[in-house]
Short mmCIF file of C-alpha atoms in Angstrom, two decimals:
data_model
loop_
_atom_site.label_atom_id
_atom_site.label_comp_id
_atom_site.label_asym_id
_atom_site.label_seq_id
_atom_site.Cartn_x
_atom_site.Cartn_y
_atom_site.Cartn_z
CA MET A 1 22.88 -14.18 161.62
CA SER A 2 24.31 -15.46 164.61
CA ASP A 3 25.32 -12.83 167.20
CA LYS A 4 28.28 -15.17 168.47
CA ARG A 5 30.08 -15.08 164.28
CA PRO A 6 31.41 -12.33 163.12
CA CYS A 7 30.67 -11.09 159.71
CA SER A 8 33.01 -10.15 157.05
CA LEU A 9 31.70 -8.29 154.12
CA ILE A 10 34.71 -8.61 151.03
CA THR A 11 34.10 -6.48 148.31
CA GLY A 12 36.45 -8.01 145.05
CA ALA A 13 35.60 -11.22 146.40
CA SER A 14 35.22 -13.60 143.37
CA ALA A 15 38.95 -13.96 142.78
CA GLY A 16 42.66 -13.34 144.04
CA ILE A 17 43.09 -11.42 146.98
CA GLY A 18 39.51 -11.15 147.46
CA ALA A 19 38.80 -14.44 147.60
CA ALA A 20 41.90 -15.53 149.88
CA PHE A 21 40.30 -12.71 152.13
CA ALA A 22 37.09 -14.93 152.17
CA ARG A 23 38.84 -18.07 152.70
CA ALA A 24 41.12 -16.44 155.46
CA LEU A 25 38.27 -15.31 157.08
CA ALA A 26 35.84 -17.99 156.96
CA ALA A 27 38.45 -20.55 158.54
CA ARG A 28 38.49 -18.46 161.28
CA GLY A 29 34.89 -18.51 161.79
CA HIS A 30 33.42 -15.46 159.91
CA ASP A 31 30.31 -15.52 158.09
CA LEU A 32 30.65 -13.63 154.87
CA VAL A 33 29.02 -10.94 152.57
CA LEU A 34 30.40 -11.53 149.01
CA VAL A 35 30.30 -9.20 146.83
CA ALA A 36 31.64 -8.74 142.94
CA ARG A 37 29.98 -8.81 139.47
CA ARG A 38 30.99 -12.53 138.77
CA GLU A 39 27.86 -13.89 140.75
CA ASP A 40 28.48 -17.23 139.39
CA ARG A 41 32.06 -17.36 140.89
CA LEU A 42 30.61 -15.65 143.87
CA HIS A 43 28.08 -18.83 144.37
CA ALA A 44 31.05 -21.12 143.78
CA LEU A 45 33.38 -19.64 146.47
CA ALA A 46 30.33 -19.69 148.94
CA GLU A 47 29.29 -22.84 148.42
CA ALA A 48 33.36 -24.18 149.10
CA LEU A 49 33.58 -22.45 152.13
CA ARG A 50 30.01 -24.01 153.26
CA GLU A 51 31.18 -27.44 153.04
CA ARG A 52 34.68 -26.56 154.85
CA HIS A 53 33.89 -24.45 157.22
CA GLY A 54 30.63 -24.46 158.03
CA THR A 55 29.95 -20.79 156.69
CA ARG A 56 26.74 -18.92 155.76
CA SER A 57 27.75 -16.65 152.74
CA LEU A 58 24.90 -13.65 151.44
CA VAL A 59 25.89 -13.36 147.89
CA LEU A 60 25.57 -10.04 146.38
CA ALA A 61 26.71 -8.98 143.00
CA ALA A 62 27.27 -5.95 142.34
CA ASP A 63 29.03 -3.17 140.11
CA LEU A 64 30.65 -0.58 142.30
CA ALA A 65 31.37 1.36 139.19
CA ASP A 66 27.68 2.11 139.70
CA PRO A 67 27.58 5.34 142.29
CA SER A 68 24.12 3.60 143.65
CA SER A 69 25.89 0.19 144.43
CA PRO A 70 26.98 1.24 148.01
CA GLN A 71 23.53 2.40 149.01
CA ARG A 72 21.96 -0.91 147.64
CA LEU A 73 24.64 -3.23 149.12
CA PHE A 74 23.72 -1.79 152.87
CA GLU A 75 20.12 -1.63 152.04
CA ALA A 76 20.63 -5.51 151.47
CA LEU A 77 22.08 -5.88 154.28
CA GLU A 78 19.63 -4.27 156.50
CA ALA A 79 16.97 -6.40 155.06
CA GLU A 80 18.64 -9.59 155.43
CA GLY A 81 19.60 -8.64 158.93
CA TYR A 82 23.58 -8.86 158.44
CA ALA A 83 25.59 -6.98 160.77
CA VAL A 84 29.02 -5.88 159.46
CA ASP A 85 32.04 -6.38 161.73
CA TRP A 86 34.97 -6.67 159.20
CA LEU A 87 34.79 -4.38 155.81
CA VAL A 88 37.33 -5.64 153.34
CA ASN A 89 37.70 -2.82 150.28
CA ASN A 90 39.63 -5.05 148.10
CA ALA A 91 37.94 -4.82 144.50
CA GLY A 92 40.10 -3.02 142.07
CA TYR A 93 41.85 -3.10 139.02
CA GLY A 94 44.27 -1.38 136.23
CA LEU A 95 43.70 0.73 133.31
CA PRO A 96 46.15 0.61 131.04
CA GLY A 97 47.10 3.69 129.10
CA THR A 98 47.90 7.57 129.33
CA LEU A 99 45.37 10.14 131.01
CA VAL A 100 43.93 11.31 127.72
CA ALA A 101 44.24 8.26 125.73
CA ASN A 102 41.24 7.14 127.67
CA PRO A 103 37.48 8.20 127.65
CA TRP A 104 36.50 10.16 130.89
CA GLN A 105 33.70 7.89 131.67
CA ALA A 106 36.69 5.23 132.35
CA HIS A 107 38.35 7.17 134.80
CA ALA A 108 35.30 8.19 136.42
CA ASP A 109 34.39 4.34 137.03
CA PHE A 110 38.07 3.50 137.86
CA ILE A 111 37.39 6.81 140.85
CA GLN A 112 34.00 5.48 141.61
CA VAL A 113 35.54 1.94 142.12
CA MET A 114 38.44 2.47 143.36
CA MET A 115 38.07 5.52 145.79
CA THR A 116 34.48 6.29 146.21
CA ALA A 117 33.09 3.17 146.73
CA PRO A 118 35.25 2.15 149.56
CA THR A 119 35.09 5.44 151.17
CA GLU A 120 31.06 5.64 151.20
CA LEU A 121 31.01 1.55 152.25
CA ALA A 122 33.00 2.96 155.38
CA TRP A 123 30.78 5.72 155.80
CA ARG A 124 27.87 3.66 155.89
CA LEU A 125 29.41 0.61 157.95
CA LEU A 126 31.35 2.04 160.34
CA PRO A 127 28.60 3.72 162.70
CA GLY A 128 27.17 0.06 163.40
CA MET A 129 31.19 -1.29 164.65
CA ARG A 130 31.23 2.00 166.47
CA GLU A 131 27.84 1.37 168.26
CA ARG A 132 28.73 -2.41 168.99
CA GLY A 133 32.45 -1.29 170.14
CA HIS A 134 34.51 -3.30 167.71
CA GLY A 135 35.27 -3.79 163.93
CA ARG A 136 37.80 -4.03 161.22
CA VAL A 137 38.41 -2.15 158.31
CA ILE A 138 41.02 -3.07 155.41
CA ASN A 139 41.18 -1.05 152.69
CA VAL A 140 43.89 -3.27 150.31
CA ALA A 141 46.41 -0.59 148.81
CA SER A 142 49.43 -1.28 147.22
CA LEU A 143 53.50 -0.32 147.48
CA ALA A 144 52.23 1.83 144.22
CA GLY A 145 50.83 3.97 147.08
CA PHE A 146 54.01 5.28 148.01
CA VAL A 147 56.40 5.10 145.20
CA PRO A 148 56.49 7.98 142.44
CA GLY A 149 54.17 7.54 140.02
CA THR A 150 54.51 6.28 136.63
CA ALA A 151 53.55 7.26 133.07
CA GLY A 152 50.28 5.01 132.33
CA HIS A 153 47.68 3.57 134.12
CA THR A 154 47.78 6.75 135.50
CA LEU A 155 45.40 7.24 138.37
CA TYR A 156 46.34 3.66 139.91
CA ALA A 157 49.04 5.12 142.42
CA ALA A 158 47.06 8.12 143.23
CA SER A 159 44.01 5.95 144.08
CA LYS A 160 46.24 3.74 146.11
CA ALA A 161 47.77 6.56 148.13
CA TYR A 162 44.61 8.14 148.82
CA LEU A 163 43.54 5.01 150.55
CA ILE A 164 46.42 5.31 153.18
CA LYS A 165 45.70 8.30 153.53
CA LEU A 166 42.17 7.62 154.47
CA SER A 167 42.86 4.53 156.44
CA GLN A 168 45.39 6.44 158.63
CA SER A 169 42.74 8.95 159.06
CA LEU A 170 39.89 6.88 159.52
CA ALA A 171 42.35 4.64 162.29
CA LEU A 172 42.50 7.64 164.42
CA GLU A 173 39.01 8.76 164.24
CA ASN A 174 37.57 5.30 165.11
CA ARG A 175 40.37 3.77 167.37
CA ASP A 176 38.98 4.72 170.98
CA ALA A 177 35.59 3.35 169.68
CA GLY A 178 37.24 -0.28 169.46
CA VAL A 179 37.29 -0.30 165.77
CA HIS A 180 41.02 -0.95 163.86
CA VAL A 181 41.69 0.45 160.39
CA CYS A 182 44.53 -0.77 158.21
CA ALA A 183 45.72 0.33 154.65
CA LEU A 184 47.03 -3.26 153.54
CA CYS A 185 49.88 -2.04 150.48
CA PRO A 186 50.91 -5.62 148.70
CA GLY A 187 53.49 -5.55 145.93
CA PHE A 188 53.85 -7.74 143.21
CA THR A 189 50.83 -10.34 144.21
CA TRP A 190 49.71 -13.56 141.64
CA SER A 191 46.04 -12.97 140.62
CA GLU A 192 44.29 -12.18 137.66
CA PHE A 193 45.22 -8.74 137.76
CA HIS A 194 47.85 -8.76 135.01
CA ASP A 195 45.64 -10.87 132.83
CA VAL A 196 42.81 -8.02 132.95
CA THR A 197 45.81 -5.28 132.41
CA GLY A 198 47.53 -7.25 129.39
CA THR A 199 50.40 -7.34 131.21
CA ARG A 200 50.83 -11.15 132.07
CA GLN A 201 53.66 -11.49 129.74
CA LYS A 202 55.93 -8.77 130.89
CA MET A 203 55.19 -9.76 135.04
CA ASN A 204 56.12 -13.08 134.15
CA ALA A 205 59.69 -11.92 133.69
CA MET A 206 59.83 -10.29 137.06
CA PRO A 207 62.22 -12.10 139.44
CA ARG A 208 59.94 -14.50 141.44
CA PHE A 209 61.37 -13.55 144.66
CA MET A 210 59.52 -10.01 143.88
CA TRP A 211 56.02 -11.99 144.31
CA LEU A 212 53.82 -13.31 147.07
CA SER A 213 50.93 -15.02 146.71
CA ALA A 214 47.19 -13.88 147.54
CA GLU A 215 46.74 -16.37 150.61
CA GLU A 216 49.95 -14.87 152.16
CA VAL A 217 48.97 -11.13 151.51
CA ALA A 218 45.45 -11.95 152.99
CA HIS A 219 46.64 -13.58 156.02
CA GLN A 220 49.34 -11.12 156.81
CA GLY A 221 46.18 -8.19 156.15
CA VAL A 222 44.10 -10.13 158.73
CA ASP A 223 47.09 -10.28 161.56
CA ALA A 224 48.08 -6.94 160.72
CA VAL A 225 44.59 -5.54 161.40
CA GLU A 226 44.07 -7.55 164.33
CA ARG A 227 47.45 -6.39 165.81
CA GLY A 228 46.44 -2.30 165.43
CA ALA A 229 48.80 -1.92 162.46
CA VAL A 230 47.52 1.41 160.23
CA VAL A 231 49.21 0.71 157.38
CA TYR A 232 51.10 -2.46 156.55
CA VAL A 233 53.40 -3.62 153.60
CA PRO A 234 53.74 -7.49 153.00
CA GLY A 235 56.75 -9.12 152.12
CA ARG A 236 60.48 -7.80 153.33
CA VAL A 237 61.24 -6.95 149.83
CA ASN A 238 58.12 -4.42 149.52
CA ARG A 239 59.34 -3.07 152.92
CA ILE A 240 63.04 -2.40 151.82
CA ILE A 241 61.47 -0.65 147.91
CA LYS A 242 59.25 1.44 150.19
CA THR A 243 62.26 2.15 152.92
CA ILE A 244 64.29 3.09 149.66
CA THR A 245 62.04 4.79 147.72
CA GLU A 246 61.53 7.19 151.13
CA LEU A 247 64.97 7.97 151.18
CA LEU A 248 65.81 8.84 148.00
CA PRO A 249 65.64 12.62 146.60
CA ASP A 250 62.44 12.90 144.74
CA ARG A 251 64.02 13.44 141.32
CA LEU A 252 66.35 10.60 141.79
CA SER A 253 63.24 8.15 142.80
CA LEU A 254 61.05 9.79 140.00
CA TRP A 255 63.81 8.77 137.32
CA LEU A 256 64.17 5.26 138.70
CA SER A 257 60.79 4.97 138.94
CA HIS A 258 60.15 5.84 135.08
CA ARG A 259 62.56 3.84 134.28
CA GLU A 260 61.63 0.50 136.03
CA SER A 261 58.02 1.09 135.02
CA ALA A 262 58.78 0.30 131.75
CA ARG A 263 59.13 -3.52 132.69
CA TYR A 264 55.56 -3.76 133.94
CA ARG A 265 53.37 -1.11 132.52
CA ASN A 266 51.61 -0.43 129.29
CA ARG A 267 51.06 3.00 128.68
CA HIS A 268 49.46 2.95 125.35
CA ASP A 269 50.03 6.81 124.60
#
């Protein structure tokens, strides 16, 4: 690795917001560590970025539902001599259904991917950033982390609220060491997410003004962490929703969330 080029590790880099982060950071002169389960997609992305930006990419296929993955990723970085300057904890998915409608292992895997793995990767990579006096961590949370929880996708909003609070604490703990930490909280974003959760048909009925592209989310996230924002909600509509939610009485906010969530949640009791 060249000392002159920053290095960014991006989880969930094979599609959607993760791939958009890879393109945005490659355009800024970063070398990349691309992490996801779909190795073929990672290699295709790495080759495209090499041809366009001269980016060097280390492809690491990993399933973050495996509790050993963060340690193995860290060991691979050390073996290859990669010092990570930017960590983008982006990997994530939705688990349709109520809590009791899914087997416990499905929930355990979800918690591992959405909460434990991002925390462990930060724990493993922050010391190096602090030692070098510079670093950036983006935890891709969600507007769902601010609005009341819904019936169905039981752990999704909870996991995103966790990432927001984690980011706030990490930002305070590391700001004097030159490390910025930001919780990026997008709302509806064009990606494969809703195809995987089986809600694409419902999503297509949502007004287009409520949506942002993955590229917009990634670019705004990069700018936000660079200027030191600790929590950032991209999109004016999303910021309005966050503000309204905070101003409404809890009981009314919860009722509205329950009513509106039926439009885009598959509850599967």
